[in-house]
Short mmCIF file of C-alpha atoms in Angstrom, two decimals:
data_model
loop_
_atom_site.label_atom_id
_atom_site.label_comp_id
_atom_site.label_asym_id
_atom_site.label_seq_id
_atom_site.Cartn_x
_atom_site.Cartn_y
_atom_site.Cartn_z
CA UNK A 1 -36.47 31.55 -26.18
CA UNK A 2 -32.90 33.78 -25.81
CA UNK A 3 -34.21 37.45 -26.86
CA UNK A 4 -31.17 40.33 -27.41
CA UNK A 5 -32.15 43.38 -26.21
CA UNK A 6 -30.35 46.52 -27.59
CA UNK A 7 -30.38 49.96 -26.44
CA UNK A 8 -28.23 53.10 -26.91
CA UNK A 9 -29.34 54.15 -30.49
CA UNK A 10 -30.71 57.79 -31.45
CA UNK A 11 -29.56 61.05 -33.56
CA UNK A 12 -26.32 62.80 -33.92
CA UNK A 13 -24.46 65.46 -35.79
CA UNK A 14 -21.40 63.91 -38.11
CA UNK A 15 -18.29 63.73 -35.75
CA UNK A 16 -20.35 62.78 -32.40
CA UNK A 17 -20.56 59.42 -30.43
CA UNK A 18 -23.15 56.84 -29.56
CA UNK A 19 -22.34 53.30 -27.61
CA UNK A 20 -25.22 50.41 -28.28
CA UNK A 21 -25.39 47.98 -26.09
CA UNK A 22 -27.19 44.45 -26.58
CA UNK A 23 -28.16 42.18 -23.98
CA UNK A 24 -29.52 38.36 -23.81
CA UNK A 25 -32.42 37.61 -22.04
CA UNK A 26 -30.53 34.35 -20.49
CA UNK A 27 -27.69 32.34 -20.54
CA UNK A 28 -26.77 31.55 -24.22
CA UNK A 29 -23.43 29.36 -24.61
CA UNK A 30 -19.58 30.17 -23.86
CA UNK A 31 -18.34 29.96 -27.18
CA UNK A 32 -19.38 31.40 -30.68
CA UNK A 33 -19.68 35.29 -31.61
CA UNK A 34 -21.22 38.61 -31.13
CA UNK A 35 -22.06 40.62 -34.07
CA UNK A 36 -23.12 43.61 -35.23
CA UNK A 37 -25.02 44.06 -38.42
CA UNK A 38 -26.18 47.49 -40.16
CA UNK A 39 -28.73 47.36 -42.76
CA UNK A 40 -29.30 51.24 -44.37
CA UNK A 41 -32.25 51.71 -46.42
CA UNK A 42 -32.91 49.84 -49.32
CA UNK A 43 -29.17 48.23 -49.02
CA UNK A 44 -28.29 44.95 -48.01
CA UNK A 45 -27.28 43.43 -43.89
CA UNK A 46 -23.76 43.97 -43.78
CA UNK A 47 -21.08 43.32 -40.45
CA UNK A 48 -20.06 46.20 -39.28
CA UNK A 49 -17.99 44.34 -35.96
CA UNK A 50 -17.57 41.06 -34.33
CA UNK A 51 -15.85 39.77 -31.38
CA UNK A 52 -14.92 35.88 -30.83
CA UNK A 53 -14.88 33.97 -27.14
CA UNK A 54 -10.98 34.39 -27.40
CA UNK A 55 -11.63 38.24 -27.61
CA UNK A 56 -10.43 39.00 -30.91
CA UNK A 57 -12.16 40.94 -33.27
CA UNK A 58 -13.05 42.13 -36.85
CA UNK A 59 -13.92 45.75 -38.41
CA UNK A 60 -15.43 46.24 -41.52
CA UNK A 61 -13.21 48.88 -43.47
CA UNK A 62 -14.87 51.68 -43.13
CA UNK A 63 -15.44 52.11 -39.48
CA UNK A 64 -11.75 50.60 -38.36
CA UNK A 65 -10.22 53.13 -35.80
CA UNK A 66 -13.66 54.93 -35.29
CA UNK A 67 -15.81 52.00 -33.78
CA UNK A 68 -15.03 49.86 -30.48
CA UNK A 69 -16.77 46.18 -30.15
CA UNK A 70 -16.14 45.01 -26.47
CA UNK A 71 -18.30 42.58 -24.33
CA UNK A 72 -18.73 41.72 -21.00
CA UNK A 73 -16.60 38.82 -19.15
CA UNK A 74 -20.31 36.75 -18.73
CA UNK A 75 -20.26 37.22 -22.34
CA UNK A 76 -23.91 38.05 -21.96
CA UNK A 77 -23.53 41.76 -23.32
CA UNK A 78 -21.94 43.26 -26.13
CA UNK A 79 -21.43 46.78 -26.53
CA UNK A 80 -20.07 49.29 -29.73
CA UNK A 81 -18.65 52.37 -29.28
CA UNK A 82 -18.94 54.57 -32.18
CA UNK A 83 -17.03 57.63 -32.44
CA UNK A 84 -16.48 60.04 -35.40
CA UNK A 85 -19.82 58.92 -36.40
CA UNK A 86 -20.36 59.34 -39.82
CA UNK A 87 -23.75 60.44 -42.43
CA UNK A 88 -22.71 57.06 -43.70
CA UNK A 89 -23.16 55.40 -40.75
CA UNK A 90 -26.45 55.79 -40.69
CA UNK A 91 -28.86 52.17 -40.51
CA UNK A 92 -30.45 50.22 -38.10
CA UNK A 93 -27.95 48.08 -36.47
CA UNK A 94 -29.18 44.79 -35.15
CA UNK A 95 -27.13 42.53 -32.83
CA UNK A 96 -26.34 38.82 -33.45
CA UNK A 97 -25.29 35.80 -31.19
CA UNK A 98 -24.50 32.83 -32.81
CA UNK A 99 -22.76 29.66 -31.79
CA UNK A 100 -20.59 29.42 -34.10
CA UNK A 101 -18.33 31.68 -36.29
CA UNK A 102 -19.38 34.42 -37.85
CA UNK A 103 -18.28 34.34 -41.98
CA UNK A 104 -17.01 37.79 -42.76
CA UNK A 105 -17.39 39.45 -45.56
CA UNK A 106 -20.89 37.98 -45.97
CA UNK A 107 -23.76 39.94 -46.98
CA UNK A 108 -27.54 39.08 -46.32
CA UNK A 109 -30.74 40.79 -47.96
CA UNK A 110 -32.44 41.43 -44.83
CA UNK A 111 -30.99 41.07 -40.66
CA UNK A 112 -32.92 38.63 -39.42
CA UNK A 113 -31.96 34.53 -38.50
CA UNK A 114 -35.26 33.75 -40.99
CA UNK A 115 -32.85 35.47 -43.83
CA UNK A 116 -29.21 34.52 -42.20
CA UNK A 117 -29.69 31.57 -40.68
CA UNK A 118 -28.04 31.21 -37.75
CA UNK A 119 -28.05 32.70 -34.57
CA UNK A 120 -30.41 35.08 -32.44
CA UNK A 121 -30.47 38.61 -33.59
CA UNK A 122 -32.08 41.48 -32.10
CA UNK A 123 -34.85 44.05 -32.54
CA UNK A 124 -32.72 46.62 -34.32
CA UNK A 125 -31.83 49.92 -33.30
CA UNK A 126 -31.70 53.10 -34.87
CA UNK A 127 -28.60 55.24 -35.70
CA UNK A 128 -29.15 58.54 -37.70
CA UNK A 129 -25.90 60.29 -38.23
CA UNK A 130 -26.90 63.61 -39.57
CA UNK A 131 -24.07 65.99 -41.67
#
């Protein structure tokens, strides 16, 4: 079975960086999305970023011009820059691969494909932006 692996999360002041990276285990499919989900405490799994096969991508709002979704030409890795970091921005932020599209502007109760479904997500990694 395809497992994501992320890395790169951890504990910052307010205007510092991070960059998470998320890696499959194996070959997955050409097409479809990467995602990036954020679920703070006791709020729901939101998008934060996604990038299509074609390379374009989608911000939420609130981290437009601050955060950087990119991915690798073997689309087997997606990465997200975050600058400016924010208190706000604080959450575990899990990774998603899916197939097909992502719908924006979706929210789920929990990140996981059990609660989405669709796609393979990752572990989750921690971001604690501290002000």
């Amino acid at each position: 079975e395809v497992q994501l692996l992320e890395s790169g999360g951890g504990s910052v002041q307010a205007g510092g960086s991070l960059k998470l990276s998320c890696t499959a285990s194996e070959y997955t499919y050409d097409d479809g999305d990467w995602g990036w989900y954020r679920q703070a405490p006791g709020n729901e799994c939101k998008l934060v970023s996604m990038i299509a096969s074609d390379g374009s991508t989608h911000y939420e709002e609130s981290v437009k011009g601050r955060f950087t979704i990119s991915q690798d030409n073997a689309r087997t890795t997606v990465y997200l820059q975050m600058n400016s970091l924010k208190s706000e921005d604080t959450g575990v932020y899990f990774c998603v691969r899916n197939p097909d599209a992502i719908k924006l502007g979706t929210w789920y109760k929990v990140c996981s494909a059990a609660s989405t479904g669709f796609g393979y997500w990752g572990q989750g990694t921690q971001v604690t932006v501290s002000s």
